[in-house]
Short mmCIF file of C-alpha atoms in Angstrom, two decimals:
data_model
loop_
_atom_site.label_atom_id
_atom_site.label_comp_id
_atom_site.label_asym_id
_atom_site.label_seq_id
_atom_site.Cartn_x
_atom_site.Cartn_y
_atom_site.Cartn_z
CA UNK A 1 -16.14 12.46 -0.52
CA UNK A 2 -13.67 15.50 -0.66
CA UNK A 3 -13.81 17.22 -3.85
CA UNK A 4 -11.03 17.82 -5.99
CA UNK A 5 -9.65 20.84 -4.94
CA UNK A 6 -5.72 20.85 -6.51
CA UNK A 7 -4.18 23.58 -4.17
CA UNK A 8 -1.42 23.48 -6.26
CA UNK A 9 2.43 23.23 -5.44
CA UNK A 10 1.49 25.86 -2.48
CA UNK A 11 -2.47 25.22 -0.84
CA UNK A 12 -1.75 27.86 1.48
CA UNK A 13 -1.46 30.01 -0.98
CA UNK A 14 -4.61 29.03 -1.97
CA UNK A 15 -5.61 29.07 1.18
CA UNK A 16 -4.85 32.41 1.15
CA UNK A 17 -6.71 33.58 -1.86
CA UNK A 18 -9.81 31.70 -0.95
CA UNK A 19 -9.37 34.15 2.47
CA UNK A 20 -8.92 37.45 0.48
CA UNK A 21 -12.56 36.33 -1.85
CA UNK A 22 -14.25 35.33 1.70
CA UNK A 23 -14.75 31.88 -0.46
CA UNK A 24 -15.02 30.59 3.40
CA UNK A 25 -16.96 27.49 2.10
CA UNK A 26 -13.99 26.22 -0.48
CA UNK A 27 -11.03 27.17 1.23
CA UNK A 28 -12.95 24.83 4.54
CA UNK A 29 -13.06 22.23 2.18
CA UNK A 30 -9.16 22.95 0.72
CA UNK A 31 -8.30 22.39 4.62
CA UNK A 32 -10.70 18.94 5.06
CA UNK A 33 -8.75 17.83 1.71
CA UNK A 34 -5.22 18.23 2.96
CA UNK A 35 -2.87 16.34 5.60
CA UNK A 36 -2.34 17.91 8.67
CA UNK A 37 0.51 19.76 9.02
CA UNK A 38 -0.75 21.28 5.56
CA UNK A 39 -4.15 21.58 6.55
CA UNK A 40 -2.78 23.61 10.13
CA UNK A 41 -1.54 26.39 7.58
CA UNK A 42 -4.16 26.84 5.69
CA UNK A 43 -6.65 26.76 8.39
CA UNK A 44 -4.13 29.87 9.80
CA UNK A 45 -6.46 31.83 6.84
CA UNK A 46 -9.85 31.29 8.50
CA UNK A 47 -11.50 34.21 9.71
CA UNK A 48 -13.80 33.17 13.41
CA UNK A 49 -15.47 36.81 12.64
CA UNK A 50 -16.63 35.96 9.54
CA UNK A 51 -16.63 32.18 8.46
CA UNK A 52 -19.59 30.03 10.14
CA UNK A 53 -18.78 26.84 10.75
CA UNK A 54 -21.35 24.08 9.37
CA UNK A 55 -21.87 21.90 12.83
CA UNK A 56 -20.43 21.80 15.59
CA UNK A 57 -17.62 19.36 14.41
CA UNK A 58 -16.76 21.32 12.11
CA UNK A 59 -16.18 24.08 15.12
CA UNK A 60 -14.74 22.15 16.40
CA UNK A 61 -12.71 20.10 13.95
CA UNK A 62 -11.50 23.69 12.65
CA UNK A 63 -10.20 24.53 16.67
CA UNK A 64 -8.22 21.85 17.08
CA UNK A 65 -6.07 22.51 13.39
CA UNK A 66 -5.80 26.60 14.99
CA UNK A 67 -3.93 25.02 18.05
CA UNK A 68 -1.57 23.35 16.76
CA UNK A 69 1.93 25.44 15.63
CA UNK A 70 1.91 26.22 11.90
CA UNK A 71 5.61 26.42 11.64
CA UNK A 72 6.37 23.53 13.49
CA UNK A 73 3.54 21.41 11.85
CA UNK A 74 4.71 22.47 8.31
CA UNK A 75 8.64 21.52 9.58
CA UNK A 76 7.19 17.89 10.86
CA UNK A 77 5.81 17.41 7.26
CA UNK A 78 8.64 18.50 5.55
CA UNK A 79 10.55 15.88 7.54
CA UNK A 80 8.25 13.04 7.34
CA UNK A 81 9.53 11.40 4.54
CA UNK A 82 13.13 11.30 6.31
CA UNK A 83 11.65 10.08 9.52
CA UNK A 84 9.92 6.93 8.03
CA UNK A 85 11.96 5.43 5.31
CA UNK A 86 15.56 4.05 4.77
CA UNK A 87 17.57 4.50 1.88
CA UNK A 88 20.21 1.11 0.60
CA UNK A 89 21.71 1.47 -2.04
CA UNK A 90 21.02 -0.08 -5.18
CA UNK A 91 17.37 0.26 -7.58
CA UNK A 92 14.73 -1.99 -6.99
CA UNK A 93 14.75 -5.35 -9.39
CA UNK A 94 10.79 -4.75 -10.93
CA UNK A 95 11.38 -8.42 -12.14
CA UNK A 96 11.09 -9.77 -8.83
CA UNK A 97 8.86 -7.58 -6.17
CA UNK A 98 9.67 -7.46 -2.69
CA UNK A 99 7.87 -10.20 -0.76
CA UNK A 100 5.94 -8.68 2.91
CA UNK A 101 5.59 -10.95 6.02
CA UNK A 102 2.87 -10.78 8.09
CA UNK A 103 3.37 -11.49 11.84
CA UNK A 104 6.61 -9.56 11.36
CA UNK A 105 7.97 -5.43 9.96
CA UNK A 106 10.41 -7.52 7.68
CA UNK A 107 10.48 -7.33 3.58
CA UNK A 108 12.29 -10.00 0.94
CA UNK A 109 14.19 -8.66 -0.96
CA UNK A 110 15.48 -9.92 -4.39
CA UNK A 111 19.36 -7.41 -4.93
CA UNK A 112 22.01 -7.47 -7.39
CA UNK A 113 25.17 -10.09 -6.01
CA UNK A 114 28.24 -9.46 -6.59
CA UNK A 115 27.88 -9.36 -10.70
CA UNK A 116 25.27 -9.39 -13.29
CA UNK A 117 25.02 -12.69 -13.07
CA UNK A 118 23.96 -13.47 -9.13
CA UNK A 119 21.70 -12.44 -7.49
CA UNK A 120 21.38 -11.85 -2.97
CA UNK A 121 17.77 -12.54 -1.50
CA UNK A 122 18.18 -10.04 1.57
CA UNK A 123 15.85 -9.46 4.56
CA UNK A 124 15.00 -5.87 5.46
CA UNK A 125 13.44 -4.05 8.12
CA UNK A 126 12.76 -0.43 9.41
CA UNK A 127 16.58 0.21 9.74
CA UNK A 128 17.88 -1.98 6.70
CA UNK A 129 19.06 -4.96 5.84
CA UNK A 130 18.50 -7.82 9.15
CA UNK A 131 20.00 -11.08 6.88
CA UNK A 132 21.53 -12.11 3.60
CA UNK A 133 19.70 -15.64 3.21
CA UNK A 134 21.16 -16.30 -0.37
CA UNK A 135 24.05 -15.27 -3.28
CA UNK A 136 24.27 -17.19 -5.91
CA UNK A 137 22.90 -17.35 -9.18
CA UNK A 138 19.28 -17.98 -9.23
CA UNK A 139 16.50 -15.79 -10.86
CA UNK A 140 14.02 -15.00 -8.20
CA UNK A 141 10.18 -14.81 -9.46
CA UNK A 142 8.28 -14.79 -6.49
CA UNK A 143 8.66 -14.76 -2.37
CA UNK A 144 7.82 -14.08 0.91
CA UNK A 145 9.09 -13.75 4.38
CA UNK A 146 7.79 -15.28 7.40
CA UNK A 147 10.92 -13.57 9.91
CA UNK A 148 14.12 -12.43 9.21
CA UNK A 149 15.79 -14.95 9.35
CA UNK A 150 12.92 -17.56 6.88
CA UNK A 151 11.80 -16.46 3.18
CA UNK A 152 9.40 -18.73 0.85
CA UNK A 153 10.53 -17.88 -2.82
CA UNK A 154 10.00 -19.38 -6.35
CA UNK A 155 13.18 -19.39 -8.04
CA UNK A 156 14.38 -21.16 -11.53
CA UNK A 157 18.40 -21.10 -12.99
CA UNK A 158 19.09 -19.73 -16.32
CA UNK A 159 19.46 -23.00 -19.04
CA UNK A 160 21.18 -22.27 -22.25
CA UNK A 161 17.89 -19.76 -22.63
CA UNK A 162 15.10 -21.94 -21.44
CA UNK A 163 13.35 -21.81 -18.66
CA UNK A 164 14.30 -24.83 -16.84
CA UNK A 165 12.02 -26.71 -13.69
CA UNK A 166 10.49 -24.66 -11.07
CA UNK A 167 11.36 -24.92 -7.05
CA UNK A 168 9.85 -24.01 -4.36
CA UNK A 169 12.77 -23.18 -1.74
CA UNK A 170 13.22 -21.94 1.47
CA UNK A 171 16.44 -19.50 2.78
CA UNK A 172 17.34 -20.39 6.19
CA UNK A 173 21.07 -18.77 7.79
CA UNK A 174 23.30 -20.83 6.24
CA UNK A 175 20.44 -23.29 4.59
CA UNK A 176 18.61 -23.40 1.79
CA UNK A 177 15.98 -26.44 1.46
CA UNK A 178 13.99 -27.31 -1.78
CA UNK A 179 10.49 -27.90 -1.18
CA UNK A 180 8.80 -28.93 -4.17
CA UNK A 181 10.14 -28.51 -7.63
CA UNK A 182 9.02 -29.27 -11.78
CA UNK A 183 7.29 -27.38 -14.06
CA UNK A 184 4.23 -27.23 -13.08
CA UNK A 185 5.35 -24.52 -10.79
CA UNK A 186 6.38 -22.12 -13.44
CA UNK A 187 4.93 -18.47 -12.88
CA UNK A 188 3.49 -19.90 -9.54
CA UNK A 189 3.20 -17.11 -6.75
CA UNK A 190 4.19 -17.15 -3.47
CA UNK A 191 2.00 -15.15 -0.94
CA UNK A 192 2.64 -16.16 3.51
CA UNK A 193 -0.49 -15.99 5.63
CA UNK A 194 -1.10 -16.38 9.32
CA UNK A 195 0.26 -19.58 9.13
CA UNK A 196 2.87 -20.33 7.39
CA UNK A 197 2.27 -19.34 3.50
CA UNK A 198 0.89 -19.93 0.23
CA UNK A 199 1.63 -21.41 -3.43
CA UNK A 200 -1.04 -20.81 -6.12
CA UNK A 201 -0.28 -22.48 -9.48
CA UNK A 202 -0.94 -21.00 -12.85
CA UNK A 203 -0.61 -24.20 -14.72
CA UNK A 204 -1.97 -26.60 -12.57
CA UNK A 205 -4.79 -24.49 -11.09
CA UNK A 206 -4.50 -25.77 -7.57
CA UNK A 207 -3.16 -23.66 -4.88
CA UNK A 208 -0.85 -25.32 -1.93
CA UNK A 209 -0.18 -24.44 1.72
CA UNK A 210 1.67 -25.13 4.79
CA UNK A 211 -1.25 -23.85 7.65
CA UNK A 212 0.61 -24.74 11.20
CA UNK A 213 2.99 -27.62 9.72
CA UNK A 214 0.56 -28.87 8.13
CA UNK A 215 0.34 -29.43 4.33
CA UNK A 216 -2.93 -28.66 2.19
CA UNK A 217 -3.99 -28.65 -1.25
CA UNK A 218 -7.01 -26.95 -3.17
CA UNK A 219 -8.06 -28.26 -7.07
CA UNK A 220 -9.81 -24.44 -8.01
CA UNK A 221 -11.37 -26.19 -11.39
CA UNK A 222 -13.69 -27.81 -9.00
CA UNK A 223 -15.11 -24.22 -8.59
CA UNK A 224 -15.12 -23.37 -12.41
CA UNK A 225 -11.31 -21.03 -11.97
CA UNK A 226 -8.37 -22.30 -14.22
CA UNK A 227 -6.23 -20.85 -12.41
CA UNK A 228 -4.98 -20.03 -8.94
CA UNK A 229 -1.74 -17.62 -9.38
CA UNK A 230 -4.15 -14.86 -9.44
CA UNK A 231 -5.10 -14.18 -5.62
CA UNK A 232 -3.84 -11.68 -1.94
CA UNK A 233 -4.05 -12.39 1.38
CA UNK A 234 -6.14 -10.36 3.99
CA UNK A 235 -4.40 -8.04 6.36
CA UNK A 236 -4.53 -10.65 9.15
CA UNK A 237 -3.46 -12.98 7.16
CA UNK A 238 -6.19 -15.12 7.51
CA UNK A 239 -7.82 -15.05 4.26
CA UNK A 240 -7.34 -15.82 0.60
CA UNK A 241 -9.72 -14.38 -2.08
CA UNK A 242 -8.62 -16.14 -5.61
CA UNK A 243 -10.11 -14.78 -8.56
CA UNK A 244 -10.10 -16.12 -12.15
CA UNK A 245 -12.16 -14.52 -15.38
CA UNK A 246 -15.47 -13.51 -13.96
CA UNK A 247 -15.59 -15.54 -10.05
CA UNK A 248 -13.92 -14.93 -6.73
CA UNK A 249 -13.55 -17.48 -3.90
CA UNK A 250 -12.33 -16.91 -0.76
CA UNK A 251 -10.75 -19.39 1.72
CA UNK A 252 -8.91 -19.28 4.95
CA UNK A 253 -5.20 -19.68 5.63
CA UNK A 254 -5.79 -23.67 5.14
CA UNK A 255 -7.61 -23.18 1.76
CA UNK A 256 -10.79 -24.35 3.25
CA UNK A 257 -13.12 -22.39 1.21
CA UNK A 258 -15.61 -19.68 2.98
CA UNK A 259 -17.79 -17.62 0.17
CA UNK A 260 -17.56 -17.70 -4.01
CA UNK A 261 -18.85 -15.44 -6.62
CA UNK A 262 -20.21 -16.13 -10.04
CA UNK A 263 -21.31 -13.34 -11.92
CA UNK A 264 -21.68 -13.57 -15.87
CA UNK A 265 -19.93 -10.45 -16.46
CA UNK A 266 -17.64 -7.33 -14.53
CA UNK A 267 -17.44 -4.27 -16.09
CA UNK A 268 -13.96 -3.89 -15.81
CA UNK A 269 -13.82 -7.24 -17.64
CA UNK A 270 -12.59 -10.15 -16.93
CA UNK A 271 -10.00 -9.99 -13.11
CA UNK A 272 -6.43 -9.30 -13.48
CA UNK A 273 -4.95 -8.00 -9.86
CA UNK A 274 -6.59 -8.55 -6.95
CA UNK A 275 -6.20 -7.05 -3.11
CA UNK A 276 -7.35 -6.70 -0.12
CA UNK A 277 -8.26 -2.99 1.21
CA UNK A 278 -9.29 -2.41 5.23
CA UNK A 279 -12.60 -3.64 4.31
CA UNK A 280 -13.12 -5.07 1.57
CA UNK A 281 -11.92 -6.66 -2.21
CA UNK A 282 -10.90 -4.33 -4.80
CA UNK A 283 -10.22 -5.98 -8.19
CA UNK A 284 -8.86 -4.69 -11.86
CA UNK A 285 -9.86 -6.07 -15.08
CA UNK A 286 -8.15 -6.55 -19.07
CA UNK A 287 -10.94 -3.95 -19.99
CA UNK A 288 -9.60 -1.88 -17.46
CA UNK A 289 -10.83 -0.30 -13.96
CA UNK A 290 -11.61 -0.81 -10.63
CA UNK A 291 -14.58 -2.55 -8.38
CA UNK A 292 -14.84 -3.03 -5.03
CA UNK A 293 -16.21 -6.57 -2.94
CA UNK A 294 -17.52 -6.59 0.55
CA UNK A 295 -18.44 -10.07 2.71
CA UNK A 296 -22.06 -9.39 3.44
CA UNK A 297 -24.00 -11.70 4.81
CA UNK A 298 -22.34 -14.74 4.16
CA UNK A 299 -21.82 -13.43 0.79
CA UNK A 300 -19.28 -11.44 -1.99
CA UNK A 301 -21.67 -8.51 -3.08
CA UNK A 302 -20.42 -5.94 -5.53
CA UNK A 303 -20.88 -2.20 -4.71
CA UNK A 304 -19.19 -0.21 -6.89
CA UNK A 305 -16.77 0.85 -9.76
CA UNK A 306 -14.29 3.55 -10.16
CA UNK A 307 -14.60 2.33 -14.01
CA UNK A 308 -13.98 6.08 -15.44
CA UNK A 309 -10.77 7.15 -13.34
CA UNK A 310 -8.37 4.48 -14.58
CA UNK A 311 -7.02 5.14 -17.85
CA UNK A 312 -5.50 1.62 -18.29
CA UNK A 313 -5.90 -1.70 -17.56
CA UNK A 314 -3.75 -2.54 -14.09
CA UNK A 315 -1.70 -5.33 -13.54
CA UNK A 316 -0.97 -5.18 -10.33
CA UNK A 317 -2.64 -3.05 -7.00
CA UNK A 318 -1.10 -1.74 -3.76
CA UNK A 319 -3.23 -0.73 -0.88
CA UNK A 320 -1.38 1.50 1.81
CA UNK A 321 -3.91 2.10 4.21
CA UNK A 322 -1.97 4.31 6.39
CA UNK A 323 -1.40 6.90 4.17
CA UNK A 324 -5.26 6.30 2.42
CA UNK A 325 -3.66 5.59 -0.77
CA UNK A 326 -4.22 2.60 -3.35
CA UNK A 327 -1.36 2.12 -5.53
CA UNK A 328 -2.23 0.90 -8.72
CA UNK A 329 0.84 -0.58 -11.67
CA UNK A 330 -0.11 -0.49 -15.32
CA UNK A 331 3.03 -1.18 -16.86
CA UNK A 332 5.19 0.49 -14.46
CA UNK A 333 2.98 3.58 -14.57
CA UNK A 334 1.85 4.26 -10.84
CA UNK A 335 -1.67 5.78 -10.68
CA UNK A 336 -3.06 6.76 -7.77
CA UNK A 337 -6.82 6.53 -5.91
CA UNK A 338 -8.25 6.86 -2.74
CA UNK A 339 -8.61 4.00 -1.10
CA UNK A 340 -11.96 4.16 0.46
CA UNK A 341 -13.59 5.62 -3.00
CA UNK A 342 -11.72 4.69 -6.17
CA UNK A 343 -11.49 8.34 -7.09
CA UNK A 344 -7.72 9.28 -8.09
CA UNK A 345 -6.02 11.38 -5.59
CA UNK A 346 -3.06 13.20 -4.88
CA UNK A 347 0.31 11.10 -4.24
CA UNK A 348 1.77 12.02 -0.80
CA UNK A 349 4.02 15.27 -0.64
CA UNK A 350 7.06 13.01 -0.83
CA UNK A 351 6.29 10.64 -3.82
CA UNK A 352 6.02 12.81 -7.18
CA UNK A 353 5.50 12.00 -10.40
CA UNK A 354 9.07 11.64 -12.03
CA UNK A 355 8.59 10.55 -15.67
CA UNK A 356 6.52 11.82 -18.77
CA UNK A 357 4.79 15.25 -18.27
CA UNK A 358 1.64 15.19 -16.04
CA UNK A 359 -0.31 18.38 -17.79
CA UNK A 360 -3.16 15.77 -18.73
CA UNK A 361 -3.96 14.73 -14.76
CA UNK A 362 -6.11 16.66 -12.91
CA UNK A 363 -4.21 16.02 -9.56
CA UNK A 364 -0.38 16.75 -8.83
CA UNK A 365 0.91 13.89 -7.76
CA UNK A 366 -1.58 11.27 -9.31
CA UNK A 367 0.55 9.90 -11.58
CA UNK A 368 4.39 8.25 -11.57
CA UNK A 369 7.26 6.61 -13.24
CA UNK A 370 8.52 4.00 -11.07
CA UNK A 371 8.11 0.71 -8.87
CA UNK A 372 6.12 1.11 -5.97
CA UNK A 373 5.46 -2.38 -4.25
CA UNK A 374 3.28 -3.12 -0.75
CA UNK A 375 0.77 -5.74 0.65
CA UNK A 376 -2.44 -4.99 2.71
CA UNK A 377 -0.49 -7.67 5.50
CA UNK A 378 3.19 -5.39 5.10
CA UNK A 379 4.48 -3.48 7.45
CA UNK A 380 6.40 -1.66 4.80
CA UNK A 381 6.38 -0.47 1.44
CA UNK A 382 9.49 -0.69 -0.81
CA UNK A 383 9.64 1.61 -3.97
CA UNK A 384 12.29 3.14 -6.06
CA UNK A 385 14.31 6.55 -5.12
CA UNK A 386 13.70 7.93 -8.02
CA UNK A 387 9.89 8.48 -7.18
CA UNK A 388 10.59 9.91 -3.65
CA UNK A 389 10.92 13.92 -3.92
CA UNK A 390 13.43 14.32 -0.77
CA UNK A 391 15.99 12.36 -2.86
CA UNK A 392 19.04 14.78 -4.05
CA UNK A 393 21.56 12.82 -5.38
CA UNK A 394 22.07 9.93 -8.05
CA UNK A 395 22.04 7.64 -5.99
CA UNK A 396 19.53 8.64 -4.27
CA UNK A 397 17.49 8.46 -6.90
CA UNK A 398 19.10 5.18 -7.76
CA UNK A 399 18.07 3.99 -3.87
CA UNK A 400 15.44 1.54 -3.38
CA UNK A 401 13.40 3.16 0.22
CA UNK A 402 11.35 0.84 2.73
CA UNK A 403 8.85 2.87 4.34
CA UNK A 404 7.73 2.70 7.73
CA UNK A 405 4.17 1.84 7.67
CA UNK A 406 3.90 1.37 11.49
CA UNK A 407 6.01 4.42 12.13
CA UNK A 408 3.19 6.99 14.22
CA UNK A 409 4.23 9.78 12.13
CA UNK A 410 2.45 8.56 8.76
CA UNK A 411 -1.04 10.37 10.42
CA UNK A 412 0.39 13.01 9.33
CA UNK A 413 0.03 11.90 5.18
CA UNK A 414 -3.57 11.05 4.65
CA UNK A 415 -6.37 13.76 4.21
CA UNK A 416 -7.59 15.55 7.04
CA UNK A 417 -11.52 14.57 6.42
CA UNK A 418 -9.77 10.68 5.86
CA UNK A 419 -9.13 10.29 9.82
CA UNK A 420 -10.54 8.24 11.75
CA UNK A 421 -10.65 6.23 14.94
CA UNK A 422 -8.30 2.80 13.25
CA UNK A 423 -5.72 5.76 12.60
CA UNK A 424 -5.81 6.93 16.31
CA UNK A 425 -5.56 3.25 17.65
CA UNK A 426 -2.50 3.39 15.25
CA UNK A 427 -0.62 5.99 16.58
CA UNK A 428 -1.64 6.06 20.43
CA UNK A 429 -0.28 2.65 22.16
CA UNK A 430 3.04 5.26 20.79
CA UNK A 431 2.64 8.11 22.81
CA UNK A 432 1.90 5.97 26.04
CA UNK A 433 3.69 2.88 25.64
CA UNK A 434 2.87 -0.14 27.89
CA UNK A 435 5.17 -1.17 30.49
CA UNK A 436 8.11 -2.75 29.37
CA UNK A 437 6.89 -2.47 25.72
CA UNK A 438 10.26 -0.23 25.00
CA UNK A 439 10.67 2.69 23.19
CA UNK A 440 10.01 1.69 19.45
CA UNK A 441 9.97 5.58 18.21
CA UNK A 442 11.74 8.01 20.36
CA UNK A 443 9.21 11.40 19.64
CA UNK A 444 10.03 15.10 20.48
CA UNK A 445 7.38 17.33 22.31
CA UNK A 446 6.98 18.64 19.09
CA UNK A 447 6.20 15.36 17.58
CA UNK A 448 4.04 14.56 20.56
CA UNK A 449 1.84 17.12 20.57
CA UNK A 450 1.48 17.58 16.79
CA UNK A 451 0.26 13.62 17.13
CA UNK A 452 -2.58 14.13 20.21
CA UNK A 453 -3.74 16.97 17.86
CA UNK A 454 -4.23 14.52 15.35
CA UNK A 455 -5.84 11.95 17.72
CA UNK A 456 -8.35 14.86 18.60
CA UNK A 457 -9.07 15.66 14.55
CA UNK A 458 -10.19 11.55 14.41
CA UNK A 459 -12.73 11.85 16.62
CA UNK A 460 -14.21 15.12 15.01
CA UNK A 461 -13.39 14.53 10.93
CA UNK A 462 -15.84 11.22 10.39
CA UNK A 463 -18.43 13.82 11.87
CA UNK A 464 -18.01 17.34 10.14
CA UNK A 465 -20.12 18.45 6.98
CA UNK A 466 -18.26 20.37 5.53
CA UNK A 467 -21.31 22.51 3.93
#
């Protein structure tokens, strides 16, 4: 675990102060807690004749960081936001969250139409808008993308001040097909899977799925769950975790039960939000706090809580594995956590607090006001332009940011000590594309050199002691 060393707005300046004091241990911990571009700048203040690395791995990692050109690394870190994002005009509509895709880097968005009474459903990829699939008076409350030309959504129409029946609809270019309707689908949630999609109902306690063209159904009340709308799909799209009260149920994408857990009570109270991370399930409860669960030996086992680090009730959990970040949303306030430890942490440099004063927070950038949406299986993240430090104009501030999480430069967001073999595996194919695969991300010589150093750092970071 990385100790909390807040480098402030100038971590390189803090590194200089540690070096002047001869506090090499604190300087090394600061370096390990920084993303690689800033870590390279801080590592320039290490004095090999005065500092003795605590292990061979520490020495090798220090050599890797010292071998990167400082100005090039810092310039690349400062440009990362522009290299990995696209801006869309108009604000993200928080009431209607984005809907991601399992198989492709695509997200479905419900944007404002030609006037305030119409909405427009579009699909977006890393280059911008791909398809406009609907424009009209319907209100969309949950959706997912199956590809750039297919969206499954739950929609309603204004019925004179009261909520009418809900429809589950499939949008494709020039066509819409109502798949199901009825008041029992009110507040239902739609998510994609590896084999199709799943709908969890709130009022009926029943989950419905389309898997490889076949309709499936599961009554969660048989397992003691009263609702089916609180659930998450894992990064592969093959597992679904349902939660209610103090019960968890994990199924496959065909709604076949795999694992079940019933506990008398959970420290954070009844389940209120749930998500998958790379290797586990994280939940939040009504009484505040986070908790981590893993499937071990065919059973769901509770591991540990981040209870004391959560300042309020969390309503949505947004994992961003390439950033080692869990963004927890509680009433439009985002709190940032280390995805592995569930401890509060700073956000990436380009995500900054934009609302109330942050003086009560231990970490700069650990709290921010604005909408942020991602998913375990999503290859993109979507957030309000007001969250982006790199926005300059009012148009940028009220824009919608689509962040490409598959871009190899994302490795430069994670703290050095959090780098691992998975990060290297994400980046390596882009440095040496397979024949015929195409060069999705053209890289400059400088970018290649820094990314090669980052891959090498992935080999040594997990072994360092930092002592």
